[in-house]
Amino acid sequence: NGLIVGNTYYVRVYGYAGATGTFDICVMEAPAPPANDDCANVVPEPLAADGTPLQFSGTTVGATTEDGPFSNNPTVWHAFTLSECATVTVSYCGTSPAFDNIWINLGDCPSANFTPAGTYENISCGDGNYTVTHANVAPGTYYIPVGNFDANTNGAYNLQVTAIACPPPPANDDCANATV
């Protein structure tokens, strides 16, 4: 990245420890980052806490890195807003090939903070993809990072996000409502 058109660049090719042989070099333009490469470009969508799913899809091809807790890997973003406490499930079901490495946190934008890790498993999709569940998520806006970790997470993906409202507290949750 950052090369200047018209400049001459040299590539050193040598045989390590005396190795010899033929080689090919391919130079190409890097793909443009996806529109959701920067979390600031993502518009959060409302997520109802009634099990109605939000569908997101995209690609990690061309993703770039940023500062913060998600800075080690190129990342793209999606976002949702909750209006009430809920258990939130993020599923990669249907992503082909299955992603073998995913973020298990929800972030903010810019990504200075993130939620504690959710519970995760790769059985319920039936295709090797992961499902991550975050219990008792407070109302607010949350950003879903989708990382480009390696060849097995570089490409198209599908996300389904659902929320189920937290159960109401028991009647005696507040001492003012306690029966003597």
Backbone as a printed PyTorch tensor [residue, N CA C, xyz], in Angstrom:
tensor([[[  0.8360,  -1.1890,   0.0000],
         [  0.0000,   0.0000,   0.0000],
         [  0.8730,   1.2430,   0.0000]],

        [[  0.3430,   2.3350,  -0.5090],
         [  1.0430,   3.6060,  -0.4640],
         [  2.0720,   3.8130,  -1.5580]],

        [[  2.1160,   2.9370,  -2.5460],
         [  3.0690,   3.1260,  -3.6370],
         [  2.5810,   4.2350,  -4.5520]],

        [[  3.5110,   4.8920,  -5.2220],
         [  3.1910,   6.0360,  -6.0690],
         [  3.3190,   5.6440,  -7.5340]],

        [[  2.2620,   5.9200,  -8.3050],
         [  2.2600,   5.6220,  -9.7350],
         [  3.4040,   6.3780, -10.3980]],

        [[  4.1660,   5.6930, -11.2460],
         [  5.2730,   6.3100, -11.9770],
         [  6.6260,   6.0970, -11.3210]],

        [[  6.6350,   5.7680, -10.0200],
         [  7.9050,   5.4860,  -9.3510],
         [  8.4010,   4.0980,  -9.7280]],

        [[  9.7050,   3.9030,  -9.6650],
         [ 10.3030,   2.5950,  -9.9200],
         [ 10.5560,   1.9270,  -8.5810]],

        [[ 10.1380,   0.6760,  -8.4610],
         [ 10.3440,  -0.0930,  -7.2390],
         [ 11.1020,  -1.3580,  -7.5960]],

        [[ 12.0080,  -1.7770,  -6.7290],
         [ 12.8110,  -2.9640,  -6.9480],
         [ 12.3970,  -4.0420,  -5.9610]],

        [[ 12.3570,  -5.2770,  -6.4400],
         [ 12.0070,  -6.4210,  -5.6150],
         [ 13.2220,  -7.3330,  -5.5810]],

        [[ 13.6960,  -7.6370,  -4.3910],
         [ 14.8510,  -8.5200,  -4.2620],
         [ 14.3750,  -9.9570,  -4.2310]],

        [[ 14.9430, -10.7850,  -5.1050],
         [ 14.6510, -12.2080,  -5.1490],
         [ 15.9800, -12.9270,  -5.0060]],

        [[ 16.0890, -13.8200,  -4.0490],
         [ 17.3430, -14.5320,  -3.8380],
         [ 17.0440, -15.9270,  -3.3120]],

        [[ 18.0180, -16.7860,  -3.3910],
         [ 17.8780, -18.1480,  -2.9030],
         [ 18.3090, -18.2300,  -1.4560]],

        [[ 17.3930, -18.5510,  -0.5740],
         [ 17.7010, -18.6860,   0.8410],
         [ 18.5570, -19.9280,   1.0400]],

        [[ 19.6530, -19.7740,   1.7370],
         [ 20.5720, -20.8890,   2.0410],
         [ 21.0100, -21.6020,   0.7670]],

        [[ 21.2220, -20.8280,  -0.2930],
         [ 21.7340, -21.3960,  -1.5310],
         [ 20.6880, -22.0100,  -2.4440]],

        [[ 19.4050, -21.8970,  -2.0970],
         [ 18.3460, -22.4730,  -2.9300],
         [ 18.3100, -21.7740,  -4.2840]],

        [[ 17.9780, -22.5200,  -5.3300],
         [ 17.8460, -21.9680,  -6.6780],
         [ 16.5370, -22.4480,  -7.2680]],

        [[ 16.1280, -21.8430,  -8.3660],
         [ 14.9180, -22.2750,  -9.0410],
         [ 14.2620, -21.1270,  -9.7670]],

        [[ 13.0950, -21.3690, -10.3200],
         [ 12.3660, -20.3430, -11.0500],
         [ 11.3040, -19.7400, -10.1360]],

        [[ 10.8220, -18.5870, -10.5300],
         [  9.8140, -17.9140,  -9.7360],
         [  8.9800, -17.0280, -10.6390]],

        [[  7.8130, -16.6470, -10.1660],
         [  6.9390, -15.7040, -10.8460],
         [  6.6410, -14.5680,  -9.8780]],

        [[  6.4930, -13.3640, -10.4090],
         [  6.0780, -12.2100,  -9.6200],
         [  4.8270, -11.6490, -10.2830]],

        [[  3.8280, -11.3800,  -9.4790],
         [  2.5930, -10.7930,  -9.9780],
         [  2.3600,  -9.4960,  -9.2200]],

        [[  2.2410,  -8.3940,  -9.9220],
         [  1.9720,  -7.1020,  -9.3040],
         [  0.5870,  -6.6740,  -9.7430]],

        [[ -0.2460,  -6.3220,  -8.7570],
         [ -1.5930,  -5.8970,  -9.0850],
         [ -2.0440,  -4.8370,  -8.1060]],

        [[ -3.0530,  -4.1220,  -8.4770],
         [ -3.6180,  -3.0840,  -7.6210],
         [ -4.4320,  -3.7380,  -6.5070]],

        [[ -4.2490,  -3.2460,  -5.2790],
         [ -5.0130,  -3.7700,  -4.1510],
         [ -6.4810,  -3.3910,  -4.3280]],

        [[ -7.4050,  -4.2650,  -3.9050],
         [ -8.8270,  -3.9230,  -4.0220],
         [ -9.1710,  -2.7430,  -3.1130]],

        [[-10.1430,  -1.9780,  -3.5320],
         [-10.6170,  -0.8570,  -2.7110],
         [-11.2750,  -1.4070,  -1.4600]],

        [[-11.1440,  -0.7210,  -0.3370],
         [-11.8130,  -1.1920,   0.8850],
         [-13.3350,  -1.1700,   0.7160]],

        [[-14.0490,  -2.0980,   1.3670],
         [-15.5110,  -2.0740,   1.3300],
         [-16.0350,  -0.7920,   1.9830]],

        [[-17.2610,  -0.4210,   1.6690],
         [-17.8700,   0.7990,   2.2240],
         [-17.9380,   0.7570,   3.7450]],

        [[-18.0730,  -0.4380,   4.3320],
         [-18.1710,  -0.5790,   5.7900],
         [-16.8170,  -0.8960,   6.4290]],

        [[-15.7290,  -0.5260,   5.7540],
         [-14.3800,  -0.7410,   6.2670],
         [-14.1130,   0.1220,   7.4950]],

        [[-14.7180,   1.2910,   7.5400],
         [-14.5440,   2.2170,   8.6590],
         [-15.8640,   2.2510,   9.4240]],

        [[-15.8230,   1.9990,  10.7220],
         [-17.0710,   1.9460,  11.4930],
         [-17.8420,   3.2610,  11.4240]],

        [[-17.1430,   4.3770,  11.1910],
         [-17.8230,   5.6770,  11.1130],
         [-18.7410,   5.7740,   9.9000]],

        [[-18.5620,   4.9050,   8.8970],
         [-19.3990,   4.9120,   7.6970],
         [-20.6180,   4.0020,   7.8260]],

        [[-20.7560,   3.3250,   8.9470],
         [-21.8420,   2.3630,   9.1440],
         [-23.0110,   3.0530,   9.8350]],

        [[-24.2060,   2.8660,   9.3040],
         [-25.4220,   3.4110,   9.9140],
         [-26.0760,   2.2860,  10.7230]],

        [[-26.1600,   2.4490,  12.0510],
         [-26.7830,   1.4040,  12.8690],
         [-28.2500,   1.1940,  12.4960]],

        [[-28.6630,  -0.0680,  12.4850],
         [-30.0450,  -0.4190,  12.1990],
         [-30.7420,  -0.8250,  13.4950]],

        [[-32.0200,  -0.4650,  13.6490],
         [-32.7280,  -0.8650,  14.8740],
         [-32.9140,  -2.3810,  14.9090]],

        [[-32.7000,  -2.9440,  16.0940],
         [-32.8640,  -4.3830,  16.2970],
         [-33.9540,  -4.5810,  17.3420]],

        [[-35.0920,  -5.1240,  16.9060],
         [-36.2050,  -5.3840,  17.8150],
         [-35.8550,  -6.5800,  18.6930]],

        [[-36.2440,  -6.5320,  19.9610],
         [-35.9580,  -7.6130,  20.9050],
         [-37.0760,  -8.6490,  20.9000]],

        [[-37.5810,  -8.9610,  19.6960],
         [-38.6690,  -9.9290,  19.5700],
         [-38.2940, -11.1380,  18.7050]],

        [[-36.9990, -11.3010,  18.4110],
         [-36.5390, -12.4300,  17.6080],
         [-36.5350, -12.1810,  16.1140]],

        [[-37.0160, -11.0090,  15.6630],
         [-36.9950, -10.6850,  14.2340],
         [-35.5450, -10.4460,  13.8170]],

        [[-35.0480, -11.1990,  12.8390],
         [-33.6270, -11.0810,  12.4990],
         [-33.2920,  -9.8700,  11.6300]],

        [[-32.0840,  -9.3580,  11.8380],
         [-31.4540,  -8.4050,  10.9140],
         [-30.4830,  -9.2110,  10.0770]],

        [[-30.4660,  -8.9800,   8.7720],
         [-29.5450,  -9.6720,   7.8870],
         [-28.4660,  -8.6980,   7.4210]],

        [[-27.2120,  -9.1000,   7.5290],
         [-26.0920,  -8.3320,   7.0130],
         [-25.2710,  -9.2530,   6.1230]],

        [[-24.7000,  -8.7070,   5.0680],
         [-23.7750,  -9.4750,   4.2450],
         [-22.7310,  -8.5150,   3.7080]],

        [[-21.6320,  -9.0670,   3.2610],
         [-20.5580,  -8.2400,   2.7290],
         [-19.3410,  -9.0690,   2.4240]],

        [[-18.1920,  -8.4090,   2.3820],
         [-16.9270,  -9.0840,   2.1280],
         [-15.8360,  -8.4540,   2.9810]],

        [[-14.8530,  -9.2610,   3.3300],
         [-13.6850,  -8.7480,   4.0410],
         [-12.5420,  -8.4330,   3.0790]],

        [[-12.7310,  -8.7120,   1.7820],
         [-11.6830,  -8.4320,   0.7890],
         [-11.4490,  -6.9230,   0.7300]],

        [[-10.2150,  -6.5110,   0.8970],
         [ -9.8610,  -5.0990,   0.8620],
         [ -9.9780,  -4.4010,   2.1990]],

        [[-10.4010,  -5.1190,   3.2590],
         [-10.5310,  -4.5030,   4.5850],
         [ -9.1730,  -3.9950,   5.0570]],

        [[ -9.2040,  -2.9110,   5.8460],
         [ -7.9770,  -2.3250,   6.3850],
         [ -8.0040,  -2.3890,   7.9080]],

        [[ -6.8660,  -2.0840,   8.5240],
         [ -6.7740,  -2.0800,   9.9810],
         [ -7.0390,  -0.6780,  10.5040]],

        [[ -7.3200,  -0.5710,  11.7900],
         [ -7.5320,   0.7200,  12.4360],
         [ -6.9600,   0.6420,  13.8430]],

        [[ -6.8990,   1.7600,  14.5310],
         [ -6.4200,   1.7710,  15.9050],
         [ -7.4860,   1.2080,  16.8310]],

        [[ -7.0650,   0.7080,  17.9740],
         [ -8.0050,   0.2170,  18.9680],
         [ -7.8760,  -1.2750,  19.1700]],

        [[ -8.8200,  -1.8700,  19.9150],
         [ -8.7180,  -3.2910,  20.2540],
         [ -8.8470,  -4.2210,  19.0490]],

        [[ -9.3580,  -3.7270,  17.9330],
         [ -9.5000,  -4.5660,  16.7480],
         [ -8.4040,  -4.2660,  15.7250]],

        [[ -7.2660,  -3.6950,  16.1750],
         [ -6.2540,  -3.1890,  15.2600],
         [ -5.3210,  -4.2420,  14.6800]],

        [[ -5.3340,  -5.4480,  15.1850],
         [ -4.3950,  -6.4460,  14.6940],
         [ -4.7880,  -7.0470,  13.3530]],

        [[ -6.0300,  -6.9320,  12.9740],
         [ -6.5020,  -7.5480,  11.7440],
         [ -7.3890,  -6.5940,  10.9710]],

        [[ -7.3600,  -6.6900,   9.6420],
         [ -8.3090,  -5.8910,   8.8480],
         [ -9.7340,  -6.2480,   9.2550]],

        [[-10.5840,  -5.2400,   9.3540],
         [-11.9330,  -5.4510,   9.8850],
         [-12.9500,  -4.6030,   9.1370]],

        [[-14.1400,  -5.1760,   8.8870],
         [-15.2880,  -4.4220,   8.3940],
         [-16.3330,  -4.4300,   9.5070]],

        [[-17.3750,  -3.6000,   9.3600],
         [-18.2990,  -3.3630,  10.4620],
         [-19.7610,  -3.3880,  10.0310]],

        [[-20.6300,  -3.7760,  10.9670],
         [-22.0780,  -3.6130,  10.8840],
         [-22.5080,  -3.1220,  12.2530]],

        [[-23.6970,  -2.5260,  12.3640],
         [-24.1220,  -1.9850,  13.6500],
         [-25.6230,  -2.1150,  13.8420]],

        [[-26.0250,  -2.2110,  15.1050],
         [-27.4410,  -2.2550,  15.4670],
         [-27.6440,  -1.4430,  16.7430]],

        [[-28.9010,  -1.0350,  16.9540],
         [-29.2820,  -0.3100,  18.1580],
         [-30.3970,  -1.0650,  18.8590]],

        [[-30.2150,  -1.2800,  20.1480],
         [-31.2280,  -1.9100,  20.9980],
         [-31.9270,  -0.8380,  21.8200]],

        [[-33.2360,  -0.9740,  21.9800],
         [-33.9630,  -0.0120,  22.8210],
         [-34.2910,  -0.5880,  24.1950]],

        [[-33.9570,  -1.8650,  24.4100],
         [-34.1980,  -2.5070,  25.6970],
         [-33.1730,  -3.6040,  25.9200]],

        [[-33.0420,  -4.0360,  27.1540],
         [-32.1340,  -5.1340,  27.4840],
         [-32.5290,  -6.3720,  26.6750]],

        [[-31.5120,  -7.0820,  26.1470],
         [-31.8130,  -8.2690,  25.3400],
         [-30.6330,  -9.2270,  25.3150]],

        [[-30.9450, -10.4790,  25.0130],
         [-29.9180, -11.4570,  24.6700],
         [-29.7650, -11.3720,  23.1540]],

        [[-28.5460, -11.0850,  22.7030],
         [-28.2720, -10.8590,  21.2780],
         [-27.4710, -12.0350,  20.7340]],

        [[-27.9090, -12.5550,  19.5910],
         [-27.2120, -13.6540,  18.9280],
         [-26.7610, -13.1940,  17.5530]],

        [[-25.4740, -13.4100,  17.2740],
         [-24.8900, -13.1090,  15.9660],
         [-24.4830, -14.4350,  15.3470]],

        [[-25.0390, -14.7380,  14.1750],
         [-24.7920, -16.0210,  13.5210],
         [-24.1710, -15.8190,  12.1490]],

        [[-23.1570, -16.6200,  11.8450],
         [-22.5080, -16.6190,  10.5290],
         [-23.0670, -17.7230,   9.6280]],

        [[-24.1720, -18.3600,  10.0270],
         [-24.7410, -19.4700,   9.2490],
         [-24.8810, -19.0810,   7.7810]],

        [[-24.5290, -20.0090,   6.9040],
         [-24.6650, -19.7820,   5.4650],
         [-23.4450, -19.1670,   4.8050]],

        [[-22.4500, -18.7420,   5.5860],
         [-21.2140, -18.2200,   4.9950],
         [-20.4540, -19.4020,   4.4060]],

        [[-20.0690, -19.2830,   3.1580],
         [-19.3860, -20.3900,   2.4980],
         [-18.1800, -19.8810,   1.7150]],

        [[-16.9960, -20.4320,   2.0200],
         [-16.7370, -21.4580,   3.0230],
         [-16.8830, -20.8840,   4.4230]],

        [[-17.0720, -21.7800,   5.3930],
         [-17.2790, -21.3620,   6.7800],
         [-16.0680, -20.5930,   7.2850]],

        [[-16.3230, -19.4700,   7.9690],
         [-15.2460, -18.7290,   8.6170],
         [-14.7690, -19.5560,   9.8100]],

        [[-13.4640, -19.7230,   9.9520],
         [-12.9430, -20.5240,  11.0580],
         [-12.4180, -19.6740,  12.2080]],

        [[-12.5740, -18.3520,  12.1030],
         [-12.0660, -17.4600,  13.1400],
         [-12.9050, -16.1870,  13.1000]],

        [[-13.5120, -15.8030,  14.2210],
         [-14.3890, -14.6370,  14.2500],
         [-14.1480, -13.8340,  15.5210]],

        [[-14.5680, -12.5440,  15.5090],
         [-14.5730, -11.7560,  16.7350],
         [-15.7380, -12.2490,  17.5820]],

        [[-15.5420, -12.3670,  18.8890],
         [-16.6290, -12.7800,  19.7790],
         [-17.0170, -11.6270,  20.7010]],

        [[-16.7290, -10.3930,  20.2530],
         [-17.0570,  -9.1890,  21.0010],
         [-17.8900,  -8.2690,  20.1250]],

        [[-18.6010,  -7.3480,  20.7590],
         [-19.2540,  -6.2440,  20.0800],
         [-18.4660,  -5.0010,  20.4570]],

        [[-18.3240,  -4.0480,  19.5320],
         [-17.5210,  -2.8680,  19.8120],
         [-18.3150,  -1.5920,  19.7840]],

        [[-17.6020,  -0.4940,  19.9880],
         [-18.1840,   0.8210,  19.7900],
         [-17.4260,   1.4720,  18.6300]],

        [[-17.7530,   2.6990,  18.2990],
         [-17.1020,   3.3800,  17.1880],
         [-16.7230,   4.7880,  17.6200]],

        [[-15.4450,   5.1670,  17.5310],
         [-14.3360,   4.2960,  17.1190],
         [-14.1260,   3.2110,  18.1600]],

        [[-13.4790,   2.1500,  17.7480],
         [-13.4130,   0.9450,  18.5810],
         [-12.4300,   1.0850,  19.7360]],

        [[-12.7920,   1.8900,  20.7170],
         [-11.9640,   2.0650,  21.9060],
         [-12.3710,   1.0770,  22.9930]],

        [[-13.5970,   0.5930,  22.9360],
         [-14.1140,  -0.3380,  23.9410],
         [-14.8610,  -1.4670,  23.2430]],

        [[-14.9980,  -2.5580,  23.9480],
         [-15.7990,  -3.6440,  23.4150],
         [-16.4190,  -4.4230,  24.5530]],

        [[-17.4700,  -5.1740,  24.2310],
         [-18.1820,  -5.9460,  25.2450],
         [-17.3230,  -7.1280,  25.6710]],

        [[-17.6270,  -7.7010,  26.8150],
         [-16.9680,  -8.9640,  27.1540],
         [-17.3090, -10.0060,  26.0890]],

        [[-16.4640, -10.9890,  25.9820],
         [-16.6720, -12.0320,  24.9790],
         [-18.0020, -12.7340,  25.2060]],

        [[-18.6900, -13.0080,  24.1170],
         [-19.9110, -13.7840,  24.1910],
         [-19.5860, -15.2630,  24.1970]],

        [[-20.6050, -16.0780,  24.4460],
         [-20.4120, -17.5200,  24.3250],
         [-20.5200, -17.8700,  22.8480]],

        [[-19.8170, -18.8670,  22.4160],
         [-19.8130, -19.1990,  20.9920],
         [-19.7440, -20.7020,  20.7890]],

        [[-20.2360, -21.1140,  19.6400],
         [-20.1930, -22.5270,  19.2370],
         [-20.3140, -22.5810,  17.7220]],

        [[-19.8780, -23.6920,  17.1330],
         [-19.9700, -23.8480,  15.6830],
         [-20.7150, -25.1270,  15.3040]],

        [[-21.7370, -25.4600,  16.0780],
         [-22.5290, -26.6690,  15.8410],
         [-23.9080, -26.3440,  15.2700]],

        [[-24.6140, -25.3440,  15.8440],
         [-26.0290, -25.1260,  15.5190],
         [-26.2650, -24.7280,  14.0640]],

        [[-25.3080, -24.1070,  13.3980],
         [-25.5090, -23.7480,  11.9850],
         [-25.5440, -24.9880,  11.0970]],

        [[-24.8210, -26.0310,  11.5110],
         [-24.7650, -27.2450,  10.7080],
         [-23.8140, -27.1490,   9.5310]],

        [[-23.1460, -26.0070,   9.3700],
         [-22.2110, -25.8570,   8.2470],
         [-20.8190, -25.4330,   8.7150]],

        [[-20.5640, -25.5570,  10.0300],
         [-19.2550, -25.2200,  10.5740],
         [-19.0860, -23.7550,  10.9390]],

        [[-20.0860, -22.9250,  10.6640],
         [-20.0040, -21.5150,  11.0050],
         [-20.3550, -21.2940,  12.4720]],

        [[-19.9290, -20.1470,  12.9750],
         [-20.1040, -19.8280,  14.3870],
         [-21.3830, -19.0500,  14.6670]],

        [[-21.8710, -19.2450,  15.8930],
         [-22.9500, -18.4640,  16.4730],
         [-22.4190, -17.9350,  17.8040]],

        [[-22.5630, -16.6310,  18.0220],
         [-22.0890, -15.9840,  19.2490],
         [-23.2990, -15.3960,  19.9630]],

        [[-23.4160, -15.6360,  21.2670],
         [-24.5390, -15.1280,  22.0550],
         [-24.0240, -14.2360,  23.1740]],

        [[-24.6300, -13.0530,  23.2760],
         [-24.3080, -12.0830,  24.3280],
         [-25.5600, -11.9420,  25.1870]],

        [[-25.4670, -12.3160,  26.4650],
         [-26.6180, -12.2440,  27.3670],
         [-26.6960, -10.8750,  28.0400]],

        [[-27.9230, -10.4290,  28.2750],
         [-28.1930,  -9.2010,  29.0290],
         [-27.4560,  -7.9790,  28.4910]],

        [[-27.5990,  -7.7470,  27.2060],
         [-26.9770,  -6.5840,  26.5640],
         [-27.8510,  -5.3640,  26.8500]],

        [[-27.2430,  -4.3300,  27.3940],
         [-27.9700,  -3.1070,  27.7590],
         [-28.4200,  -2.3570,  26.5090]],

        [[-29.4650,  -1.5330,  26.6190],
         [-29.8680,  -0.7040,  25.4740],
         [-28.6880,   0.1510,  25.0050]],

        [[-28.6080,   0.3470,  23.6990],
         [-27.5240,   1.1560,  23.1430],
         [-27.1980,   0.7290,  21.7310]],

        [[-26.1430,   1.3090,  21.1850],
         [-25.6860,   0.9900,  19.8270],
         [-24.4160,   0.1590,  19.9230]],

        [[-24.3780,  -0.9160,  19.1370],
         [-23.2630,  -1.8620,  19.1530],
         [-22.7870,  -2.1070,  17.7230]],

        [[-21.4750,  -2.2300,  17.5730],
         [-20.8510,  -2.4700,  16.2800],
         [-20.3100,  -3.8870,  16.2470]],

        [[-20.5960,  -4.5910,  15.1530],
         [-20.1510,  -5.9680,  14.9770],
         [-18.9130,  -5.9450,  14.0890]],

        [[-17.7300,  -6.3030,  14.6290],
         [-16.5440,  -6.3770,  13.7930],
         [-16.4920,  -7.7290,  13.0690]],

        [[-16.1970,  -7.7040,  11.7770],
         [-16.0040,  -8.9240,  10.9970],
         [-14.5610,  -8.8770,  10.5170]],

        [[-13.7250,  -9.7570,  11.0650],
         [-12.2860,  -9.7000,  10.8090],
         [-11.8460, -10.5080,   9.6100]],

        [[-10.8060,  -9.9920,   8.9560],
         [-10.1250, -10.7150,   7.8810],
         [ -8.8390, -11.2530,   8.4940]],

        [[ -8.9360, -12.4090,   9.1520],
         [ -7.8130, -12.9640,   9.8880],
         [ -6.8220, -13.6980,   8.9990]],

        [[ -7.3230, -14.4080,   8.0180],
         [ -6.4690, -15.2640,   7.1940],
         [ -7.2590, -15.6980,   5.9710]],

        [[ -6.7260, -16.6480,   5.2180],
         [ -7.3900, -17.1170,   4.0010],
         [ -8.7810, -17.6860,   4.2870]],

        [[ -9.0190, -18.1630,   5.5120],
         [-10.3190, -18.7580,   5.8480],
         [-11.3280, -17.7510,   6.3770]],

        [[-11.0060, -16.4670,   6.3460],
         [-11.9570, -15.4160,   6.7020],
         [-11.8460, -14.2670,   5.7130]],

        [[-11.3220, -14.5350,   4.5440],
         [-11.1390, -13.5140,   3.5260],
         [-12.1550, -13.7540,   2.4170]],

        [[-13.2210, -12.9820,   2.4340],
         [-14.2250, -13.1470,   1.3980],
         [-15.6100, -12.7950,   1.8810]],

        [[-16.5890, -13.3110,   1.1570],
         [-17.9880, -12.9980,   1.4270],
         [-18.4560, -13.6650,   2.7210]],

        [[-19.3850, -12.9980,   3.3960],
         [-19.9550, -13.5450,   4.6270],
         [-21.4210, -13.1330,   4.7150]],

        [[-22.1550, -13.8500,   5.5600],
         [-23.5400, -13.5370,   5.9070],
         [-23.6320, -13.4930,   7.4210]],

        [[-24.3520, -12.5160,   7.9370],
         [-24.6130, -12.4250,   9.3740],
         [-26.1050, -12.3220,   9.5960]],

        [[-26.5730, -12.9980,  10.6090],
         [-27.9510, -12.8410,  11.0570],
         [-27.8700, -12.4580,  12.5270]],

        [[-28.5290, -11.3510,  12.8920],
         [-28.5070, -10.8620,  14.2620],
         [-29.9390, -10.8700,  14.7960]],

        [[-30.1320, -11.5000,  15.9510],
         [-31.4470, -11.5290,  16.5760],
         [-31.3150, -11.0990,  18.0350]],

        [[-32.4130, -10.6490,  18.6020],
         [-32.4470, -10.2490,  20.0110],
         [-33.7470, -10.7170,  20.6390]],

        [[-33.6360, -11.1950,  21.8520],
         [-34.7940, -11.5900,  22.6570],
         [-34.7210, -10.7810,  23.9480]],

        [[-35.8100, -10.0870,  24.2790],
         [-35.8450,  -9.2190,  25.4600],
         [-35.4610,  -9.9760,  26.7190]],

        [[-34.7560,  -9.2860,  27.5850],
         [-34.4200,  -9.8510,  28.8990],
         [-35.7200, -10.0860,  29.6540]],

        [[-35.7910, -11.1250,  30.4760],
         [-37.0160, -11.3330,  31.2440],
         [-37.1890, -10.1920,  32.2460]],

        [[-38.4370,  -9.8540,  32.5720],
         [-38.6520,  -8.7850,  33.5610],
         [-38.1450,  -9.2410,  34.9320]],

        [[-37.7330,  -8.2990,  35.7460],
         [-37.2750,  -8.6850,  37.0950],
         [-38.4560,  -9.1890,  37.9170]],

        [[-38.2060,  -9.9970,  38.9300],
         [-39.3050, -10.4670,  39.7830],
         [-39.9190,  -9.2900,  40.5450]],

        [[-41.1350,  -9.4570,  40.9810],
         [-41.8630,  -8.3820,  41.6700],
         [-41.1230,  -7.8880,  42.9040]],

        [[-40.4090,  -8.7720,  43.5850],
         [-39.7020,  -8.3700,  44.8010],
         [-38.2540,  -7.9540,  44.5250]],

        [[-37.9620,  -7.5610,  43.2960],
         [-36.6180,  -7.1170,  42.9400],
         [-36.2720,  -5.7910,  43.6260]],

        [[-37.2700,  -4.9980,  43.9080],
         [-37.0880,  -3.7080,  44.5820],
         [-37.6290,  -3.8610,  46.0030]],

        [[-36.8290,  -3.4650,  47.0030],
         [-37.2780,  -3.6540,  48.3830],
         [-38.5980,  -2.9450,  48.6800]],

        [[-38.9350,  -1.8980,  47.9440],
         [-40.2070,  -1.2000,  48.1610],
         [-41.3990,  -2.0990,  47.8220]],

        [[-41.1680,  -3.1210,  46.9950],
         [-42.2460,  -4.0360,  46.6080],
         [-42.2700,  -5.3070,  47.4380]],

        [[-41.4040,  -5.4220,  48.4300],
         [-41.3410,  -6.6270,  49.2500],
         [-42.5480,  -6.7140,  50.1820]],

        [[-43.0000,  -7.9210,  50.4010],
         [-44.1100,  -8.1570,  51.3310],
         [-43.5180,  -8.4660,  52.7000]],

        [[-44.0430,  -7.7990,  53.7090],
         [-43.5510,  -8.0110,  55.0740],
         [-44.1660,  -9.2630,  55.6340]]])
